[in-house]
mmCIF file of N, CA, C and O in Angstrom:
data_model
loop_
_atom_site.group_PDB
_atom_site.id
_atom_site.type_symbol
_atom_site.label_atom_id
_atom_site.label_comp_id
_atom_site.label_asym_id
_atom_site.label_seq_id
_atom_site.Cartn_x
_atom_site.Cartn_y
_atom_site.Cartn_z
ATOM 1 N N UNK A 1465 -67.213 5.637 -3.826
ATOM 2 C CA UNK A 1465 -66.942 6.699 -4.764
ATOM 3 C C UNK A 1465 -67.898 7.855 -4.508
ATOM 4 O O UNK A 1465 -68.980 7.662 -3.965
ATOM 5 N N UNK A 1466 -67.454 9.026 -4.956
ATOM 6 C CA UNK A 1466 -68.227 10.247 -4.769
ATOM 7 C C UNK A 1466 -68.577 10.821 -6.129
ATOM 8 O O UNK A 1466 -67.711 10.961 -6.997
ATOM 9 N N UNK A 1467 -69.828 11.162 -6.310
ATOM 10 C CA UNK A 1467 -70.279 11.808 -7.532
ATOM 11 C C UNK A 1467 -70.629 13.256 -7.262
ATOM 12 O O UNK A 1467 -71.182 13.579 -6.200
ATOM 13 N N UNK A 1468 -70.296 14.100 -8.197
ATOM 14 C CA UNK A 1468 -70.655 15.513 -8.123
ATOM 15 C C UNK A 1468 -71.436 15.855 -9.379
ATOM 16 O O UNK A 1468 -71.048 15.464 -10.493
ATOM 17 N N UNK A 1469 -72.539 16.571 -9.194
ATOM 18 C CA UNK A 1469 -73.281 17.111 -10.317
ATOM 19 C C UNK A 1469 -73.352 18.609 -10.095
ATOM 20 O O UNK A 1469 -73.821 19.065 -9.042
ATOM 21 N N UNK A 1470 -72.838 19.364 -11.065
ATOM 22 C CA UNK A 1470 -72.689 20.801 -10.921
ATOM 23 C C UNK A 1470 -73.457 21.497 -12.038
ATOM 24 O O UNK A 1470 -73.165 21.281 -13.219
ATOM 25 N N UNK A 1471 -74.436 22.307 -11.666
ATOM 26 C CA UNK A 1471 -75.188 23.085 -12.636
ATOM 27 C C UNK A 1471 -74.487 24.411 -12.897
ATOM 28 O O UNK A 1471 -74.095 25.105 -11.957
ATOM 29 N N UNK A 1472 -74.333 24.740 -14.181
ATOM 30 C CA UNK A 1472 -73.642 25.960 -14.586
ATOM 31 C C UNK A 1472 -74.506 26.733 -15.578
ATOM 32 O O UNK A 1472 -74.999 26.156 -16.553
ATOM 33 N N UNK A 1473 -74.691 28.019 -15.339
ATOM 34 C CA UNK A 1473 -75.384 28.890 -16.278
ATOM 35 C C UNK A 1473 -74.397 29.937 -16.753
ATOM 36 O O UNK A 1473 -73.726 30.577 -15.939
ATOM 37 N N UNK A 1474 -74.315 30.078 -18.065
ATOM 38 C CA UNK A 1474 -73.330 30.996 -18.638
ATOM 39 C C UNK A 1474 -74.023 32.175 -19.319
ATOM 40 O O UNK A 1474 -75.227 32.141 -19.586
ATOM 41 N N UNK A 1475 -73.241 33.192 -19.620
ATOM 42 C CA UNK A 1475 -73.757 34.374 -20.308
ATOM 43 C C UNK A 1475 -74.232 33.993 -21.710
ATOM 44 O O UNK A 1475 -73.585 33.188 -22.396
ATOM 45 N N UNK A 1476 -75.366 34.534 -22.127
ATOM 46 C CA UNK A 1476 -75.864 34.241 -23.476
ATOM 47 C C UNK A 1476 -74.809 34.548 -24.544
ATOM 48 O O UNK A 1476 -74.086 35.544 -24.469
ATOM 49 N N UNK A 1477 -74.715 33.644 -25.509
ATOM 50 C CA UNK A 1477 -73.802 33.831 -26.619
ATOM 51 C C UNK A 1477 -72.357 33.461 -26.355
ATOM 52 O O UNK A 1477 -71.514 33.624 -27.230
ATOM 53 N N UNK A 1478 -72.056 32.957 -25.168
ATOM 54 C CA UNK A 1478 -70.665 32.641 -24.839
ATOM 55 C C UNK A 1478 -70.373 31.138 -24.821
ATOM 56 O O UNK A 1478 -69.308 30.723 -24.364
ATOM 57 N N UNK A 1479 -71.279 30.348 -25.337
ATOM 58 C CA UNK A 1479 -71.127 28.896 -25.274
ATOM 59 C C UNK A 1479 -69.854 28.367 -25.896
ATOM 60 O O UNK A 1479 -69.156 27.553 -25.292
ATOM 61 N N UNK A 1480 -69.524 28.797 -27.096
ATOM 62 C CA UNK A 1480 -68.324 28.272 -27.763
ATOM 63 C C UNK A 1480 -67.067 28.599 -26.964
ATOM 64 O O UNK A 1480 -66.208 27.738 -26.758
ATOM 65 N N UNK A 1481 -66.945 29.851 -26.524
ATOM 66 C CA UNK A 1481 -65.757 30.261 -25.762
ATOM 67 C C UNK A 1481 -65.698 29.532 -24.420
ATOM 68 O O UNK A 1481 -64.624 29.102 -23.986
ATOM 69 N N UNK A 1482 -66.849 29.361 -23.762
ATOM 70 C CA UNK A 1482 -66.892 28.633 -22.495
ATOM 71 C C UNK A 1482 -66.453 27.188 -22.705
ATOM 72 O O UNK A 1482 -65.648 26.656 -21.942
ATOM 73 N N UNK A 1483 -66.968 26.552 -23.734
ATOM 74 C CA UNK A 1483 -66.622 25.151 -23.987
ATOM 75 C C UNK A 1483 -65.133 24.989 -24.295
ATOM 76 O O UNK A 1483 -64.516 24.013 -23.861
ATOM 77 N N UNK A 1484 -64.534 25.928 -25.010
ATOM 78 C CA UNK A 1484 -63.092 25.861 -25.267
ATOM 79 C C UNK A 1484 -62.306 26.004 -23.966
ATOM 80 O O UNK A 1484 -61.343 25.270 -23.730
ATOM 81 N N UNK A 1485 -62.703 26.951 -23.112
ATOM 82 C CA UNK A 1485 -62.020 27.145 -21.830
ATOM 83 C C UNK A 1485 -62.198 25.917 -20.948
ATOM 84 O O UNK A 1485 -61.256 25.468 -20.288
ATOM 85 N N UNK A 1486 -63.392 25.352 -20.942
ATOM 86 C CA UNK A 1486 -63.639 24.164 -20.130
ATOM 87 C C UNK A 1486 -62.826 22.972 -20.631
ATOM 88 O O UNK A 1486 -62.364 22.158 -19.837
ATOM 89 N N UNK A 1487 -62.633 22.863 -21.931
ATOM 90 C CA UNK A 1487 -61.854 21.747 -22.490
ATOM 91 C C UNK A 1487 -60.432 21.739 -21.939
ATOM 92 O O UNK A 1487 -59.866 20.673 -21.683
ATOM 93 N N UNK A 1488 -59.858 22.915 -21.730
ATOM 94 C CA UNK A 1488 -58.521 23.016 -21.141
ATOM 95 C C UNK A 1488 -58.547 22.460 -19.713
ATOM 96 O O UNK A 1488 -57.681 21.694 -19.300
ATOM 97 N N UNK A 1489 -59.577 22.854 -18.960
ATOM 98 C CA UNK A 1489 -59.729 22.377 -17.582
ATOM 99 C C UNK A 1489 -59.912 20.865 -17.554
ATOM 100 O O UNK A 1489 -59.266 20.162 -16.767
ATOM 101 N N UNK A 1490 -60.784 20.343 -18.385
ATOM 102 C CA UNK A 1490 -61.053 18.895 -18.398
ATOM 103 C C UNK A 1490 -59.797 18.107 -18.773
ATOM 104 O O UNK A 1490 -59.522 17.062 -18.178
ATOM 105 N N UNK A 1491 -59.035 18.601 -19.735
ATOM 106 C CA UNK A 1491 -57.802 17.912 -20.124
ATOM 107 C C UNK A 1491 -56.821 17.873 -18.965
ATOM 108 O O UNK A 1491 -56.149 16.844 -18.745
ATOM 109 N N UNK A 1492 -56.739 18.947 -18.197
ATOM 110 C CA UNK A 1492 -55.836 18.981 -17.043
ATOM 111 C C UNK A 1492 -56.282 18.000 -15.970
ATOM 112 O O UNK A 1492 -55.451 17.320 -15.347
ATOM 113 N N UNK A 1493 -57.582 17.898 -15.741
ATOM 114 C CA UNK A 1493 -58.090 16.939 -14.755
ATOM 115 C C UNK A 1493 -57.743 15.526 -15.193
ATOM 116 O O UNK A 1493 -57.221 14.733 -14.405
ATOM 117 N N UNK A 1494 -58.013 15.212 -16.437
ATOM 118 C CA UNK A 1494 -57.749 13.848 -16.921
ATOM 119 C C UNK A 1494 -56.259 13.506 -16.898
ATOM 120 O O UNK A 1494 -55.888 12.367 -16.624
ATOM 121 N N UNK A 1495 -55.403 14.483 -17.160
ATOM 122 C CA UNK A 1495 -53.961 14.239 -17.206
ATOM 123 C C UNK A 1495 -53.325 14.147 -15.825
ATOM 124 O O UNK A 1495 -52.303 13.477 -15.664
ATOM 125 N N UNK A 1496 -53.926 14.780 -14.824
ATOM 126 C CA UNK A 1496 -53.272 14.922 -13.522
ATOM 127 C C UNK A 1496 -53.984 14.257 -12.348
ATOM 128 O O UNK A 1496 -53.466 14.313 -11.233
ATOM 129 N N UNK A 1497 -55.133 13.648 -12.589
ATOM 130 C CA UNK A 1497 -55.907 13.091 -11.481
ATOM 131 C C UNK A 1497 -56.287 11.638 -11.751
ATOM 132 O O UNK A 1497 -57.377 11.354 -12.245
ATOM 133 N N UNK A 1498 -55.407 10.703 -11.394
ATOM 134 C CA UNK A 1498 -55.721 9.300 -11.654
ATOM 135 C C UNK A 1498 -56.927 8.791 -10.862
ATOM 136 O O UNK A 1498 -57.545 7.808 -11.262
ATOM 137 N N UNK A 1499 -57.301 9.453 -9.773
ATOM 138 C CA UNK A 1499 -58.458 9.035 -8.990
ATOM 139 C C UNK A 1499 -59.778 9.605 -9.475
ATOM 140 O O UNK A 1499 -60.831 9.320 -8.923
ATOM 141 N N UNK A 1500 -59.726 10.398 -10.546
ATOM 142 C CA UNK A 1500 -60.948 10.912 -11.157
ATOM 143 C C UNK A 1500 -61.433 9.875 -12.167
ATOM 144 O O UNK A 1500 -60.684 9.453 -13.041
ATOM 145 N N UNK A 1501 -62.675 9.456 -12.032
ATOM 146 C CA UNK A 1501 -63.241 8.430 -12.904
ATOM 147 C C UNK A 1501 -64.076 9.008 -14.041
ATOM 148 O O UNK A 1501 -64.278 8.360 -15.058
ATOM 149 N N UNK A 1502 -64.605 10.226 -13.848
ATOM 150 C CA UNK A 1502 -65.437 10.855 -14.877
ATOM 151 C C UNK A 1502 -65.401 12.358 -14.666
ATOM 152 O O UNK A 1502 -65.499 12.841 -13.521
ATOM 153 N N UNK A 1503 -65.258 13.088 -15.757
ATOM 154 C CA UNK A 1503 -65.274 14.547 -15.713
ATOM 155 C C UNK A 1503 -65.801 15.003 -17.067
ATOM 156 O O UNK A 1503 -65.053 15.160 -18.022
ATOM 157 N N UNK A 1504 -67.117 15.135 -17.170
ATOM 158 C CA UNK A 1504 -67.758 15.413 -18.457
ATOM 159 C C UNK A 1504 -68.728 16.577 -18.337
ATOM 160 O O UNK A 1504 -69.485 16.685 -17.366
ATOM 161 N N UNK A 1505 -68.730 17.407 -19.359
ATOM 162 C CA UNK A 1505 -69.623 18.550 -19.439
ATOM 163 C C UNK A 1505 -70.758 18.228 -20.401
ATOM 164 O O UNK A 1505 -70.514 17.713 -21.501
ATOM 165 N N UNK A 1506 -71.974 18.542 -19.994
ATOM 166 C CA UNK A 1506 -73.160 18.315 -20.813
ATOM 167 C C UNK A 1506 -73.850 19.656 -21.065
ATOM 168 O O UNK A 1506 -74.073 20.418 -20.130
ATOM 169 N N UNK A 1507 -74.194 19.915 -22.313
ATOM 170 C CA UNK A 1507 -74.929 21.128 -22.691
ATOM 171 C C UNK A 1507 -76.412 20.768 -22.772
ATOM 172 O O UNK A 1507 -76.792 19.804 -23.440
ATOM 173 N N UNK A 1508 -77.246 21.573 -22.126
ATOM 174 C CA UNK A 1508 -78.682 21.314 -22.136
ATOM 175 C C UNK A 1508 -79.259 21.491 -23.531
ATOM 176 O O UNK A 1508 -78.913 22.436 -24.245
ATOM 177 N N UNK A 1509 -80.149 20.592 -23.896
ATOM 178 C CA UNK A 1509 -80.896 20.714 -25.147
ATOM 179 C C UNK A 1509 -82.179 21.511 -24.953
ATOM 180 O O UNK A 1509 -82.819 21.899 -25.922
ATOM 181 N N UNK A 1510 -82.547 21.740 -23.695
ATOM 182 C CA UNK A 1510 -83.840 22.385 -23.415
ATOM 183 C C UNK A 1510 -83.739 23.736 -22.724
ATOM 184 O O UNK A 1510 -84.675 24.526 -22.803
ATOM 185 N N UNK A 1511 -82.638 24.009 -22.038
ATOM 186 C CA UNK A 1511 -82.473 25.278 -21.321
ATOM 187 C C UNK A 1511 -81.265 26.007 -21.910
ATOM 188 O O UNK A 1511 -80.127 25.549 -21.740
ATOM 189 N N UNK A 1512 -81.484 27.120 -22.587
ATOM 190 C CA UNK A 1512 -80.366 27.837 -23.195
ATOM 191 C C UNK A 1512 -79.314 28.246 -22.161
ATOM 192 O O UNK A 1512 -79.650 28.604 -21.030
ATOM 193 N N UNK A 1513 -78.050 28.179 -22.572
ATOM 194 C CA UNK A 1513 -76.922 28.642 -21.752
ATOM 195 C C UNK A 1513 -76.780 27.875 -20.441
ATOM 196 O O UNK A 1513 -76.231 28.381 -19.473
ATOM 197 N N UNK A 1514 -77.255 26.636 -20.424
ATOM 198 C CA UNK A 1514 -77.206 25.810 -19.221
ATOM 199 C C UNK A 1514 -76.377 24.551 -19.485
ATOM 200 O O UNK A 1514 -76.557 23.878 -20.503
ATOM 201 N N UNK A 1515 -75.477 24.271 -18.544
ATOM 202 C CA UNK A 1515 -74.603 23.106 -18.622
ATOM 203 C C UNK A 1515 -74.659 22.341 -17.306
ATOM 204 O O UNK A 1515 -74.947 22.907 -16.258
ATOM 205 N N UNK A 1516 -74.334 21.067 -17.387
ATOM 206 C CA UNK A 1516 -74.183 20.240 -16.204
ATOM 207 C C UNK A 1516 -72.830 19.538 -16.294
ATOM 208 O O UNK A 1516 -72.516 18.917 -17.313
ATOM 209 N N UNK A 1517 -72.055 19.660 -15.229
ATOM 210 C CA UNK A 1517 -70.780 18.964 -15.110
ATOM 211 C C UNK A 1517 -71.001 17.745 -14.226
ATOM 212 O O UNK A 1517 -71.546 17.871 -13.126
ATOM 213 N N UNK A 1518 -70.600 16.576 -14.702
ATOM 214 C CA UNK A 1518 -70.722 15.342 -13.932
ATOM 215 C C UNK A 1518 -69.308 14.848 -13.642
ATOM 216 O O UNK A 1518 -68.498 14.682 -14.560
ATOM 217 N N UNK A 1519 -69.035 14.631 -12.360
ATOM 218 C CA UNK A 1519 -67.705 14.214 -11.909
ATOM 219 C C UNK A 1519 -67.840 12.990 -11.006
ATOM 220 O O UNK A 1519 -68.781 12.914 -10.223
ATOM 221 N N UNK A 1520 -66.888 12.078 -11.083
ATOM 222 C CA UNK A 1520 -66.834 10.945 -10.157
ATOM 223 C C UNK A 1520 -65.394 10.802 -9.678
ATOM 224 O O UNK A 1520 -64.455 10.811 -10.490
ATOM 225 N N UNK A 1521 -65.235 10.662 -8.361
ATOM 226 C CA UNK A 1521 -63.931 10.526 -7.717
ATOM 227 C C UNK A 1521 -63.911 9.262 -6.880
ATOM 228 O O UNK A 1521 -64.935 8.858 -6.323
ATOM 229 N N UNK A 1522 -62.730 8.660 -6.756
ATOM 230 C CA UNK A 1522 -62.600 7.423 -5.983
ATOM 231 C C UNK A 1522 -62.993 7.591 -4.522
ATOM 232 O O UNK A 1522 -63.590 6.696 -3.938
ATOM 233 N N UNK A 1523 -62.625 8.725 -3.921
ATOM 234 C CA UNK A 1523 -62.949 8.938 -2.512
ATOM 235 C C UNK A 1523 -62.816 10.425 -2.170
ATOM 236 O O UNK A 1523 -62.471 11.240 -3.029
ATOM 237 N N UNK A 1524 -63.077 10.756 -0.926
ATOM 238 C CA UNK A 1524 -63.050 12.147 -0.464
ATOM 239 C C UNK A 1524 -61.654 12.765 -0.600
ATOM 240 O O UNK A 1524 -61.518 13.948 -0.932
ATOM 241 N N UNK A 1525 -60.617 11.981 -0.362
ATOM 242 C CA UNK A 1525 -59.251 12.495 -0.473
ATOM 243 C C UNK A 1525 -58.935 12.905 -1.914
ATOM 244 O O UNK A 1525 -58.295 13.938 -2.150
ATOM 245 N N UNK A 1526 -59.394 12.120 -2.873
ATOM 246 C CA UNK A 1526 -59.169 12.440 -4.283
ATOM 247 C C UNK A 1526 -59.941 13.702 -4.661
ATOM 248 O O UNK A 1526 -59.423 14.566 -5.374
ATOM 249 N N UNK A 1527 -61.166 13.829 -4.168
ATOM 250 C CA UNK A 1527 -61.961 15.030 -4.431
ATOM 251 C C UNK A 1527 -61.295 16.265 -3.817
ATOM 252 O O UNK A 1527 -61.198 17.316 -4.454
ATOM 253 N N UNK A 1528 -60.798 16.132 -2.593
ATOM 254 C CA UNK A 1528 -60.115 17.254 -1.935
ATOM 255 C C UNK A 1528 -58.859 17.643 -2.711
ATOM 256 O O UNK A 1528 -58.562 18.838 -2.886
ATOM 257 N N UNK A 1529 -58.122 16.656 -3.208
ATOM 258 C CA UNK A 1529 -56.927 16.941 -4.004
ATOM 259 C C UNK A 1529 -57.297 17.651 -5.301
ATOM 260 O O UNK A 1529 -56.589 18.568 -5.737
ATOM 261 N N UNK A 1530 -58.403 17.267 -5.902
ATOM 262 C CA UNK A 1530 -58.889 17.933 -7.116
ATOM 263 C C UNK A 1530 -59.143 19.411 -6.834
ATOM 264 O O UNK A 1530 -58.674 20.283 -7.569
ATOM 265 N N UNK A 1531 -59.863 19.671 -5.776
ATOM 266 C CA UNK A 1531 -60.223 21.061 -5.443
ATOM 267 C C UNK A 1531 -59.002 21.924 -5.158
ATOM 268 O O UNK A 1531 -58.994 23.115 -5.462
ATOM 269 N N UNK A 1532 -57.954 21.338 -4.595
ATOM 270 C CA UNK A 1532 -56.762 22.084 -4.191
ATOM 271 C C UNK A 1532 -55.642 22.037 -5.239
ATOM 272 O O UNK A 1532 -54.583 22.625 -5.024
ATOM 273 N N UNK A 1533 -55.867 21.386 -6.354
ATOM 274 C CA UNK A 1533 -54.800 21.165 -7.315
ATOM 275 C C UNK A 1533 -54.370 22.453 -8.023
ATOM 276 O O UNK A 1533 -55.181 23.349 -8.260
ATOM 277 N N UNK A 1534 -53.090 22.524 -8.374
ATOM 278 C CA UNK A 1534 -52.593 23.692 -9.120
ATOM 279 C C UNK A 1534 -53.276 23.878 -10.476
ATOM 280 O O UNK A 1534 -53.530 25.002 -10.889
ATOM 281 N N UNK A 1535 -53.584 22.765 -11.156
ATOM 282 C CA UNK A 1535 -54.224 22.907 -12.465
ATOM 283 C C UNK A 1535 -55.637 23.469 -12.359
ATOM 284 O O UNK A 1535 -56.074 24.205 -13.234
ATOM 285 N N UNK A 1536 -56.353 23.167 -11.268
ATOM 286 C CA UNK A 1536 -57.677 23.769 -11.093
ATOM 287 C C UNK A 1536 -57.551 25.247 -10.729
ATOM 288 O O UNK A 1536 -58.327 26.075 -11.212
ATOM 289 N N UNK A 1537 -56.577 25.586 -9.909
ATOM 290 C CA UNK A 1537 -56.353 27.001 -9.572
ATOM 291 C C UNK A 1537 -56.037 27.798 -10.835
ATOM 292 O O UNK A 1537 -56.460 28.953 -10.972
ATOM 293 N N UNK A 1538 -55.335 27.173 -11.761
ATOM 294 C CA UNK A 1538 -54.970 27.837 -13.014
ATOM 295 C C UNK A 1538 -56.153 27.943 -13.977
ATOM 296 O O UNK A 1538 -56.298 28.932 -14.689
ATOM 297 N N UNK A 1539 -57.012 26.926 -14.013
ATOM 298 C CA UNK A 1539 -58.086 26.915 -15.011
ATOM 299 C C UNK A 1539 -59.380 27.577 -14.555
ATOM 300 O O UNK A 1539 -60.169 28.018 -15.386
ATOM 301 N N UNK A 1540 -59.612 27.670 -13.246
ATOM 302 C CA UNK A 1540 -60.845 28.329 -12.784
ATOM 303 C C UNK A 1540 -61.007 29.742 -13.344
ATOM 304 O O UNK A 1540 -62.102 30.103 -13.779
ATOM 305 N N UNK A 1541 -59.943 30.557 -13.360
ATOM 306 C CA UNK A 1541 -60.104 31.906 -13.924
ATOM 307 C C UNK A 1541 -60.423 31.920 -15.424
ATOM 308 O O UNK A 1541 -60.884 32.932 -15.940
ATOM 309 N N UNK A 1542 -60.193 30.812 -16.110
ATOM 310 C CA UNK A 1542 -60.525 30.737 -17.537
ATOM 311 C C UNK A 1542 -62.009 30.513 -17.770
ATOM 312 O O UNK A 1542 -62.565 30.965 -18.772
ATOM 313 N N UNK A 1543 -62.672 29.797 -16.861
ATOM 314 C CA UNK A 1543 -64.095 29.489 -17.033
ATOM 315 C C UNK A 1543 -65.005 30.427 -16.238
ATOM 316 O O UNK A 1543 -66.128 30.692 -16.660
ATOM 317 N N UNK A 1544 -64.527 30.925 -15.119
ATOM 318 C CA UNK A 1544 -65.369 31.746 -14.227
ATOM 319 C C UNK A 1544 -65.973 32.975 -14.897
ATOM 320 O O UNK A 1544 -67.137 33.302 -14.614
ATOM 321 N N UNK A 1545 -65.277 33.687 -15.780
ATOM 322 C CA UNK A 1545 -65.879 34.884 -16.374
ATOM 323 C C UNK A 1545 -67.143 34.616 -17.192
ATOM 324 O O UNK A 1545 -67.933 35.531 -17.427
ATOM 325 N N UNK A 1546 -67.349 33.391 -17.612
ATOM 326 C CA UNK A 1546 -68.526 33.057 -18.411
ATOM 327 C C UNK A 1546 -69.775 32.799 -17.559
ATOM 328 O O UNK A 1546 -70.891 32.846 -18.064
ATOM 329 N N UNK A 1547 -69.589 32.513 -16.277
ATOM 330 C CA UNK A 1547 -70.714 32.154 -15.416
ATOM 331 C C UNK A 1547 -71.522 33.388 -15.028
ATOM 332 O O UNK A 1547 -70.964 34.427 -14.700
ATOM 333 N N UNK A 1548 -72.851 33.251 -15.034
ATOM 334 C CA UNK A 1548 -73.716 34.361 -14.626
ATOM 335 C C UNK A 1548 -74.188 34.218 -13.185
ATOM 336 O O UNK A 1548 -74.882 35.078 -12.671
ATOM 337 N N UNK A 1549 -73.810 33.146 -12.541
ATOM 338 C CA UNK A 1549 -74.150 32.913 -11.142
ATOM 339 C C UNK A 1549 -73.241 31.829 -10.594
ATOM 340 O O UNK A 1549 -72.472 31.217 -11.335
ATOM 341 N N UNK A 1550 -73.338 31.595 -9.300
ATOM 342 C CA UNK A 1550 -72.493 30.550 -8.715
ATOM 343 C C UNK A 1550 -72.914 29.159 -9.199
ATOM 344 O O UNK A 1550 -74.093 28.926 -9.470
ATOM 345 N N UNK A 1551 -71.960 28.245 -9.307
ATOM 346 C CA UNK A 1551 -72.320 26.863 -9.643
ATOM 347 C C UNK A 1551 -73.251 26.282 -8.581
ATOM 348 O O UNK A 1551 -73.133 26.601 -7.404
ATOM 349 N N UNK A 1552 -74.171 25.464 -9.016
ATOM 350 C CA UNK A 1552 -75.076 24.754 -8.096
ATOM 351 C C UNK A 1552 -74.542 23.341 -7.972
ATOM 352 O O UNK A 1552 -74.592 22.560 -8.932
ATOM 353 N N UNK A 1553 -74.005 23.027 -6.780
ATOM 354 C CA UNK A 1553 -73.294 21.765 -6.591
ATOM 355 C C UNK A 1553 -74.105 20.779 -5.750
ATOM 356 O O UNK A 1553 -74.700 21.163 -4.747
ATOM 357 N N UNK A 1554 -74.086 19.528 -6.200
ATOM 358 C CA UNK A 1554 -74.723 18.432 -5.471
ATOM 359 C C UNK A 1554 -73.714 17.294 -5.368
ATOM 360 O O UNK A 1554 -73.128 16.899 -6.381
ATOM 361 N N UNK A 1555 -73.526 16.765 -4.173
ATOM 362 C CA UNK A 1555 -72.614 15.642 -3.950
ATOM 363 C C UNK A 1555 -73.423 14.376 -3.667
ATOM 364 O O UNK A 1555 -74.461 14.433 -2.999
ATOM 365 N N UNK A 1556 -72.932 13.257 -4.167
ATOM 366 C CA UNK A 1556 -73.626 11.978 -4.028
ATOM 367 C C UNK A 1556 -72.650 10.868 -3.685
ATOM 368 O O UNK A 1556 -71.483 10.921 -4.076
ATOM 369 N N UNK A 1557 -73.143 9.863 -3.010
ATOM 370 C CA UNK A 1557 -72.423 8.607 -2.879
ATOM 371 C C UNK A 1557 -72.799 7.771 -4.102
ATOM 372 O O UNK A 1557 -73.979 7.641 -4.422
ATOM 373 N N UNK A 1558 -71.822 7.236 -4.784
ATOM 374 C CA UNK A 1558 -72.079 6.396 -5.945
ATOM 375 C C UNK A 1558 -72.519 5.029 -5.448
ATOM 376 O O UNK A 1558 -71.821 4.399 -4.646
ATOM 377 N N UNK A 1559 -73.664 4.587 -5.899
ATOM 378 C CA UNK A 1559 -74.208 3.296 -5.498
ATOM 379 C C UNK A 1559 -73.843 2.266 -6.568
ATOM 380 O O UNK A 1559 -74.261 2.365 -7.712
ATOM 381 N N UNK A 1560 -73.050 1.300 -6.185
ATOM 382 C CA UNK A 1560 -72.614 0.289 -7.117
ATOM 383 C C UNK A 1560 -73.755 -0.694 -7.381
ATOM 384 O O UNK A 1560 -74.429 -1.145 -6.454
ATOM 385 N N UNK A 1561 -73.923 -1.038 -8.622
ATOM 386 C CA UNK A 1561 -74.933 -2.041 -9.014
ATOM 387 C C UNK A 1561 -74.260 -3.277 -9.617
ATOM 388 O O UNK A 1561 -74.901 -4.085 -10.251
ATOM 389 N N UNK A 1562 -72.967 -3.377 -9.374
ATOM 390 C CA UNK A 1562 -72.199 -4.472 -9.986
ATOM 391 C C UNK A 1562 -72.069 -5.705 -9.096
ATOM 392 O O UNK A 1562 -71.265 -6.560 -9.368
ATOM 393 N N UNK A 1563 -72.820 -5.753 -8.028
ATOM 394 C CA UNK A 1563 -72.839 -6.946 -7.199
ATOM 395 C C UNK A 1563 -71.703 -7.185 -6.331
ATOM 396 O O UNK A 1563 -70.685 -7.017 -6.074
#
């Protein structure tokens, strides 16, 4: 499995609107991507206007399909106006601890 951790910084005062726009995106991912295992947004308690998106995909093909999907093409313009800089993306191999 592949994990993605994406750091997002938004314009001050736009948190509620950003979270509503992101909710549309997250619902589309959950409804259309059976190979997505986790797609959750976290709001920082310590850094204002800072969010972290945590994603887990079954494999590289599922991640590539996510990136190229029509629902992501449709929802990116809804969230992008809130960002004050490019997302900071980190990719990981998920290490299983289940034996």
